Coordinates of C-alpha atoms and ligand atoms in Angstrom, one line a residue:
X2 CA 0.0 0.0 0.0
X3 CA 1.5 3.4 -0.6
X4 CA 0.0 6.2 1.8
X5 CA -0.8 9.6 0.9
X6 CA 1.5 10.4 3.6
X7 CA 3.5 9.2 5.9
X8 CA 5.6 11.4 8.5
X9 CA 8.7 12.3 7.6
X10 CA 11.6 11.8 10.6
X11 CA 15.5 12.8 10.3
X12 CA 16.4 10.3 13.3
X13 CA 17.5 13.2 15.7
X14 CA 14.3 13.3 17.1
X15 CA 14.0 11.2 19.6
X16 CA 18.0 12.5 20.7
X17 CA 16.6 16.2 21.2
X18 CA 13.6 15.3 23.1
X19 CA 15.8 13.4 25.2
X20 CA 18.3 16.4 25.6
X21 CA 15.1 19.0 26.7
X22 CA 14.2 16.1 29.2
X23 CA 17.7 16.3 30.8
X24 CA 17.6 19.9 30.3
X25 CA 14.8 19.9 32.6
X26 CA 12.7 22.3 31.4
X27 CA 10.0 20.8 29.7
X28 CA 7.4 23.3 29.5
X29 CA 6.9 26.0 27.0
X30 CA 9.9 28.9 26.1
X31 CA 12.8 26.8 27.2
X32 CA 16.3 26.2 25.5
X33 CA 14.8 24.2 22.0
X34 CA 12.0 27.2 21.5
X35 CA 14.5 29.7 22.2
X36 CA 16.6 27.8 19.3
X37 CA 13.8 27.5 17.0
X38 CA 12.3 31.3 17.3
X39 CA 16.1 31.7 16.2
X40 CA 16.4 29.2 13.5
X41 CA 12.5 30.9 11.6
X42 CA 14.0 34.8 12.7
X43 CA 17.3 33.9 11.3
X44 CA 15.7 32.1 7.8
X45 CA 12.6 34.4 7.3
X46 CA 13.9 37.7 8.0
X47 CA 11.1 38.6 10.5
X48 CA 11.6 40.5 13.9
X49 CA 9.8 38.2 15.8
X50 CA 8.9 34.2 15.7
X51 CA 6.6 32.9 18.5
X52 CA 6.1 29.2 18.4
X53 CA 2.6 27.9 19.4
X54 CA 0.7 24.4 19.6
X55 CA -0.4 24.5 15.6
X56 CA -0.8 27.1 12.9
X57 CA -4.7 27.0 13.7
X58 CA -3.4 29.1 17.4
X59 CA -1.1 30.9 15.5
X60 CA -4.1 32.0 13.4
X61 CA -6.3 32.5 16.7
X62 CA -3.3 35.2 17.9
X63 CA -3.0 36.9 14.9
X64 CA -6.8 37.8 14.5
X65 CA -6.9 38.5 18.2
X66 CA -3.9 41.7 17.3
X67 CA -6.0 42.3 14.1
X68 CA -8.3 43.5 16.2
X69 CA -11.3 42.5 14.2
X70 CA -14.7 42.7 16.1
X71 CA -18.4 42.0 15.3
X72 CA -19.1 43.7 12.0
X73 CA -15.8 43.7 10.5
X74 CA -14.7 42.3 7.6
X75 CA -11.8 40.1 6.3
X76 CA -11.3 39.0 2.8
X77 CA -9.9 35.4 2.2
X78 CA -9.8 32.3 -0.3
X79 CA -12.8 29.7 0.2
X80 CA -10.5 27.5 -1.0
X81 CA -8.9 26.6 2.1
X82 CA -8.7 24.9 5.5
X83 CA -10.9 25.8 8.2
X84 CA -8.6 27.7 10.6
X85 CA -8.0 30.4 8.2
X86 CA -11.5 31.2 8.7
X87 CA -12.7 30.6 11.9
X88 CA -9.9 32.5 14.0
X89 CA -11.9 36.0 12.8
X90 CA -15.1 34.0 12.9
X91 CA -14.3 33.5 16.9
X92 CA -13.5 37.7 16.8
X93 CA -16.9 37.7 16.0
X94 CA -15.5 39.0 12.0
X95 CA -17.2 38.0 9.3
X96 CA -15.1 36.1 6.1
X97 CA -15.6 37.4 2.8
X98 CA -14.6 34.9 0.5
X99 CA -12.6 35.7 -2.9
X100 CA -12.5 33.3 -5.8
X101 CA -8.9 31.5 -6.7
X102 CA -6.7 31.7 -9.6
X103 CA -7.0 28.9 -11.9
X104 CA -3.5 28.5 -12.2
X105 CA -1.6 28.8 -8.5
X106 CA -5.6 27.9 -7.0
X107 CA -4.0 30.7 -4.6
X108 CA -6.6 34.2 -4.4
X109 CA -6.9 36.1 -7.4
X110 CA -5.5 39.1 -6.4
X111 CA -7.3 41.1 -8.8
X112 CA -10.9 41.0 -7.7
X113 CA -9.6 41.6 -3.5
X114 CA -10.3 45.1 -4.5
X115 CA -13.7 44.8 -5.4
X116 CA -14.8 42.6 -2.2
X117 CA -13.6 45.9 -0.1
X118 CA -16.1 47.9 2.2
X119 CA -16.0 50.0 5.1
X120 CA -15.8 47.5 7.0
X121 CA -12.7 45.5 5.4
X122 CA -9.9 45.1 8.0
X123 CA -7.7 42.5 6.5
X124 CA -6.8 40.3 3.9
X125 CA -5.5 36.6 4.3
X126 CA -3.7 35.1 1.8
X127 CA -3.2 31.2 1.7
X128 CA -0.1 29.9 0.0
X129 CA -1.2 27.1 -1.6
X130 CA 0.3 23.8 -1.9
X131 CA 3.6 26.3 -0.9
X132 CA 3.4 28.4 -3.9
X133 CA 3.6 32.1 -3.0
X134 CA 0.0 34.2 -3.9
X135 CA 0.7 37.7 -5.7
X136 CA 2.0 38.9 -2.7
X137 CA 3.3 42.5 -4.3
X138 CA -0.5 43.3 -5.3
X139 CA -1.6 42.4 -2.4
X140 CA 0.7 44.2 0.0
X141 CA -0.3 47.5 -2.5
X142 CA -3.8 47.2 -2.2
X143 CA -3.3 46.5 1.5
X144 CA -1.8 49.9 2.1
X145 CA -3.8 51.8 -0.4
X146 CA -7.0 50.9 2.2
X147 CA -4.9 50.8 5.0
X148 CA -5.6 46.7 5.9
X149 CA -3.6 44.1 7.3
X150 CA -1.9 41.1 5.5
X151 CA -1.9 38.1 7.4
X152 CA -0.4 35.3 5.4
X153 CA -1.6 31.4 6.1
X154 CA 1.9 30.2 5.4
X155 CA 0.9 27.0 6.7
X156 CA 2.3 24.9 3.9
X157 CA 5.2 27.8 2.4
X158 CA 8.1 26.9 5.0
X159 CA 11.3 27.5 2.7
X160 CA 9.4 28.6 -0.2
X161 CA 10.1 32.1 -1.4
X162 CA 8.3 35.0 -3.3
X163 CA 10.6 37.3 -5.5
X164 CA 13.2 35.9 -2.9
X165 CA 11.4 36.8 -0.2
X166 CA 10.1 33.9 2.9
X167 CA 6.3 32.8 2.6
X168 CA 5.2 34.0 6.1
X169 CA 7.0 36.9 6.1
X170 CA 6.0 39.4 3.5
X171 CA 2.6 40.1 5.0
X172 CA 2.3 42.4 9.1
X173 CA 1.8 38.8 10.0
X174 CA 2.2 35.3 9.0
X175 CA 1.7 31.5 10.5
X176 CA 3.1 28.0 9.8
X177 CA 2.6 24.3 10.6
X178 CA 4.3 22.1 11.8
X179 CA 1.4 19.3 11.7
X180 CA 2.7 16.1 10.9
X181 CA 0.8 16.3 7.2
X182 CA 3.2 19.9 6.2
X183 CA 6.9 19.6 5.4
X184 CA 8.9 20.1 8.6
X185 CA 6.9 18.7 11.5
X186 CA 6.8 18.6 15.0
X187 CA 3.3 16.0 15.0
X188 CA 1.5 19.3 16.1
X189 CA 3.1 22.7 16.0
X190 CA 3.0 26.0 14.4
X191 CA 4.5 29.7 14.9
X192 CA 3.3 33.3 14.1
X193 CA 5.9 35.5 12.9
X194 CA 5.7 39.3 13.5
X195 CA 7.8 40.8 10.6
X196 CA 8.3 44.4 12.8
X197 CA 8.2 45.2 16.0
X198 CA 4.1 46.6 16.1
X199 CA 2.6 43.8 17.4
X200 CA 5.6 41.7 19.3
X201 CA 4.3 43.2 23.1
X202 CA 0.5 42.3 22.7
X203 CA 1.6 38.7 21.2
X204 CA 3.9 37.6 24.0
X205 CA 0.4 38.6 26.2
X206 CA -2.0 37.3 24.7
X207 CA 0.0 34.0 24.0
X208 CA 1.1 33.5 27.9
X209 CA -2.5 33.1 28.6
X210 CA -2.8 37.5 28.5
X211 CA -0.1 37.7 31.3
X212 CA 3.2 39.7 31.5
X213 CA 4.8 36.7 31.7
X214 CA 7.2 37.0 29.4
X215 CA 8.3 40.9 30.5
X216 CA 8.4 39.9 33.7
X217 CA 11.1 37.1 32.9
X218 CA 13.3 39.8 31.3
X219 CA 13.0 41.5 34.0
X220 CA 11.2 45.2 32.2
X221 CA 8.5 44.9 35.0
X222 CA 8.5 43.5 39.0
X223 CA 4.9 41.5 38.7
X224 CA 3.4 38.9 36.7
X225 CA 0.3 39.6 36.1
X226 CA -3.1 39.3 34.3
X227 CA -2.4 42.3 31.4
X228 CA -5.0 41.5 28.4
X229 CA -7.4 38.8 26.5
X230 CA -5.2 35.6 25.4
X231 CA -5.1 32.2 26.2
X232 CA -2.5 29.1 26.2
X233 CA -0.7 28.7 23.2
X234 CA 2.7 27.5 23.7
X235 CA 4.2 24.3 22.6
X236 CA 6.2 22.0 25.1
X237 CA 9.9 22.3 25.0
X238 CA 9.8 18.4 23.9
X239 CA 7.8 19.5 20.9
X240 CA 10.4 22.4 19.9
X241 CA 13.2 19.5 20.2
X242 CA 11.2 17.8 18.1
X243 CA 10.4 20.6 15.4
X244 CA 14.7 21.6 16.0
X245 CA 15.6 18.1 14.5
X246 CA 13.9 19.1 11.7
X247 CA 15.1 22.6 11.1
X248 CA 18.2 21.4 11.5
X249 CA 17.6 19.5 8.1
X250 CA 15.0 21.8 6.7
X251 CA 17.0 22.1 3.2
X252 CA 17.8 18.6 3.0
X253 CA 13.9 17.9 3.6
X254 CA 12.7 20.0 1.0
X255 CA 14.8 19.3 -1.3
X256 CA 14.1 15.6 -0.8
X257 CA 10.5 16.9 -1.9
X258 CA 11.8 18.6 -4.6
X259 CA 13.0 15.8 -6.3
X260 CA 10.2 13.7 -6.0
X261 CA 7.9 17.0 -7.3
X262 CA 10.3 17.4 -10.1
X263 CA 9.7 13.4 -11.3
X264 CA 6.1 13.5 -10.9
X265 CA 6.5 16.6 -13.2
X266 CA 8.4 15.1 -15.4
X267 CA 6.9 11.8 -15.6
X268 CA 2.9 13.6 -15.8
X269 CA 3.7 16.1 -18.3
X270 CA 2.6 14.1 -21.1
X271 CA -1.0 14.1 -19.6
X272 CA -1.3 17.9 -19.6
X273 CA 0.3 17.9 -23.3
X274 CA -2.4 15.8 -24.5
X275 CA -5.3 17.8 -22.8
X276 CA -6.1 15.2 -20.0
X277 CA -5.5 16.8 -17.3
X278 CA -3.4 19.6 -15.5
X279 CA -0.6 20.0 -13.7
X280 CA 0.4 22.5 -10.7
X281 CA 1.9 25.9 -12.3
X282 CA 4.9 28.0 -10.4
X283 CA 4.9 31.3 -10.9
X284 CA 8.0 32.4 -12.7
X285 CA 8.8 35.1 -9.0
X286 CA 8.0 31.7 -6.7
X287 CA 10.8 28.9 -6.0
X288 CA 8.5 26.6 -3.8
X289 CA 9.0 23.8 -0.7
X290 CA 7.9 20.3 -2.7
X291 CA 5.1 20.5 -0.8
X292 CA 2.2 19.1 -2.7
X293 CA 2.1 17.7 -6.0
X294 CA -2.0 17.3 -7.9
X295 CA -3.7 16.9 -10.7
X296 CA -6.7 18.8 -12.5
X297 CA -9.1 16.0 -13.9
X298 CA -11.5 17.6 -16.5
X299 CA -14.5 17.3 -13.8
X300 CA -16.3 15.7 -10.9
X301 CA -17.2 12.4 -12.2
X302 CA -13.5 11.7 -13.9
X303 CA -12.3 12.7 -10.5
X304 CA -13.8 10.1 -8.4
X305 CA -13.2 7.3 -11.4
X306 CA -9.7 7.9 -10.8
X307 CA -9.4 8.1 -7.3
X308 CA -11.1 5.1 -6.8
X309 CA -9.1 3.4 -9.6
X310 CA -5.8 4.5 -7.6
X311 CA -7.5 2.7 -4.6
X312 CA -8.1 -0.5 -6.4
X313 CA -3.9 -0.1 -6.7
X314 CA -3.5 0.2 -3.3
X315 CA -2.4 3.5 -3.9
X316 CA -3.9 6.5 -1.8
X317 CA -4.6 10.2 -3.2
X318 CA -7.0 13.0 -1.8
X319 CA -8.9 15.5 -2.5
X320 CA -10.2 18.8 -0.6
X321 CA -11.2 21.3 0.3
X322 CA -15.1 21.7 0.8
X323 CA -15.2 25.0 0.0
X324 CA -15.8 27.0 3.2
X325 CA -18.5 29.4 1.6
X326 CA -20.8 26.4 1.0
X327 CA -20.0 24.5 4.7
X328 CA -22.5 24.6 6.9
X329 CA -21.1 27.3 9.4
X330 CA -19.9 28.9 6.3
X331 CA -23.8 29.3 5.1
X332 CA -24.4 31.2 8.6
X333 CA -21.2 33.0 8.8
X334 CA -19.6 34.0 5.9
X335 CA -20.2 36.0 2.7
X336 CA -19.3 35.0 -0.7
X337 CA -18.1 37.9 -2.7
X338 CA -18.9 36.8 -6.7
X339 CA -19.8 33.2 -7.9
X340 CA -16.6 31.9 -6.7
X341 CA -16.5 29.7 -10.0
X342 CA -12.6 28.7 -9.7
X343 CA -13.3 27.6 -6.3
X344 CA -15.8 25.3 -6.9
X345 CA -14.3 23.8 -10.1
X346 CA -11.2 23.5 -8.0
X347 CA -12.6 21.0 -5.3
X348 CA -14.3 19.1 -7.8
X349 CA -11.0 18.6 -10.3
X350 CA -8.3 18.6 -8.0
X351 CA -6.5 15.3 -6.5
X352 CA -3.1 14.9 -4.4
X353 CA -1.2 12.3 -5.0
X354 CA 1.2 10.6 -3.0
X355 CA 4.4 13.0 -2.0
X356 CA 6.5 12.5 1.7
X357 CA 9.9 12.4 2.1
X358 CA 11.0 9.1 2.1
X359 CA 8.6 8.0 -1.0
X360 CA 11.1 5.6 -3.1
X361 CA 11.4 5.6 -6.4
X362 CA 10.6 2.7 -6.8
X363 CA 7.0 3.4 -5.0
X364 CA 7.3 6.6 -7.1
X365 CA 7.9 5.0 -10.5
X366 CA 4.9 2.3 -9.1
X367 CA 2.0 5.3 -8.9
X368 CA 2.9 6.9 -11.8
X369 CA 3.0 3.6 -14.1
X370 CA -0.9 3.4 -12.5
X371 CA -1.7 7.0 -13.3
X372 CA -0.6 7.0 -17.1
X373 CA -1.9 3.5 -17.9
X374 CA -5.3 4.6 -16.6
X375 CA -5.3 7.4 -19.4
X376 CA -4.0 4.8 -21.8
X377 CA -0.6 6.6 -22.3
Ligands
LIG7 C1 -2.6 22.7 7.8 C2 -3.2 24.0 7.6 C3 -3.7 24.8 8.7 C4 -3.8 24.3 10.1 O1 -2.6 23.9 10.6 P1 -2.5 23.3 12.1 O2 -1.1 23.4 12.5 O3 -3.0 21.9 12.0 O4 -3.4 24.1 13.0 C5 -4.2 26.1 8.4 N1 -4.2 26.5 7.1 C6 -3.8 25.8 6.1 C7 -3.8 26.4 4.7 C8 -3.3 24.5 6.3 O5 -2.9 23.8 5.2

């Protein structure tokens, strides 16, 4: 059977969770957090890296320092995983949802504009599949209406946007480190805080809205209850765990590289003779390996071929529901347009297999299945 994925370990883990238990100092902020703010400052450029427990409460703090209430409005991709909506929907913020590109399936950056009201107070882009949106139209729009970018960098660690880090372009941005992304840490994730605007009010409102973390640096003489927040740190045996894989970040990704570039390769025939499309990179984005799919023409081809994959003992996905047409999205969310891209998208699009130990000989195995099911 080959999985869709299977987690991806270097072999130090087990080594630095040990070293954090000697350490003794398990809990959140110790000696492998401190490391890892380092290691994402260092690699992304960005004044401030805070690791929490997944990208979701990385999401939850960063629409908490939005400060989006009841009324307001934030402009997103309904193509995309929960989280990206509901940390406004818990501000009590309403999602407007803005269709895809057809190409990247990232936003289509030129209908944000027309989604704007009064009440607009952000816009979230979602890097897709680790490809970098049109992140120099939206950080122009973004200041010509004076709104927030908040990037869902979940799946764009090490992937770059006219050289620039996913997650780090934007006021704010957030990664995963859930055992289905790239660099894992089983659960995980971190907000970075490119300047220094919002680093005070995120140290609160992630020490469960103390001055914990002031108080440790010794800038004030009592610990105490300061603002709105909640508990979002990690352990420091999950940061030993994410370290071990930071430490190897390049060697990971480019270990999905390769096995992106075969499928590309080895697939390209099927978009030459019109049966179905590839991913597209954007000439300005050099991306992380992190997803490889296929466009079938529609629904029905789609589900023929997934379940012929199964019949192979080979497993490949789909998603997402789109969130303007969920339940909660019915009650909470606004769709700005038809949102046709978006709908076409999560009934044509299929993952395949891609983790970084995949052999090539697996490899080589799924994508002998794939072209003899389109008779090439
Ligand atoms: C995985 C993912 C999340 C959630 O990440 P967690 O770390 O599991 O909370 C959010 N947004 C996108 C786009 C994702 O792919």
């Amino acid at each position: 059977m080959i999985p869709f994925n299977k987690p991806y370990l270097t072999g130090n883990e087990a080594d630095y969770i040990q070293r954090s238990l000697l350490a003794g100092h398990v809990a959140g902020d110790g000696n492998f957090s401190k490391d890892c703010h380092r290691w994402l400052e260092k690699n992304t450029g960005v004044t401030k890296a805070l690791l929490t427990h997944s990208c979701t409460g990385a999401l939850d703090i960063a629409a908490l320092l939005s400060g989006v209430k009841q009324g307001d409005e934030v402009i997103l991709p309904s193509f995309t995983f929960v989280s990206t909506a509901n940390a406004f929907v818990l501000c009590g913020a309403t999602p407007v949802f803005v269709d895809i590109r057809p190409d990247t399936q990232n936003i289509d950056e030129t209908l944000i504009e027309d989604a704007i009201t009064e009440r607009t107070k952000a816009i979230v882009p979602v890097h897709y599949a680790g490809v970098g949106c049109e992140m120099d139209a939206i950080m122009d729009i973004a200041k010509r209406h004076d709104l927030l970018v908040i990037e869902d960098a979940a799946q764009g660690l090490m992937s770059t946007y006219k050289g620039r880090p996913l997650g780090a372009i934007g006021d704010m941005g957030a990664f995963s480190f859930h055992e289905t992304k790239n660099i894992i840490a089983g659960e995980g994730g971190a907000l970075l805080l490119r300047d220094k605007t919002f680093v005070e009010r995120a140290e609160i409102i992630r020490e469960k809205g103390t001055n914990r973390q002031q108080f440790f640096r010794g800038q004030v003489d009592k610990y105490t209850w300061s603002d709105v927040g909640s508990s979002y740190l990690p352990s420091d045996m999950n940061a030993a765990f994410l370290m071990a894989q930071l430490d190897q970040a390049e060697k990971i990704t480019e270990a999905r590289l390769n096995i992106w570039n075969r499928y590309y390769d080895a697939l390209k025939v099927l978009e030459d003779k019109g049966l179905a499309r590839l991913p597209k990179i954007p000439q300005e984005c050099t991306h992380n390996g992190h997803m490889f799919y296929l466009l079938l023409p529609d629904l029905e081809s789609r589900t023929d071929f997934i379940a012929f994959l199964k019949e192979n003992d080979i497993h490949a996905y789909f998603h997402y529901v789109p969130l303007h047409s969920s339940p909660k999205g019915l009650k909470s969310s606004r769709a700005h347009g038809d949102l046709k891209n978006t709908i076409e998208t999560a009934e044509r699009l299929v993952r395949l297999p891609l983790f970084g130990d995949l052999s090539e000989e697996d490899q080589n195995f799924v994508v002998s299945k794939i072209l003899s099911y389109f008779g090439v």
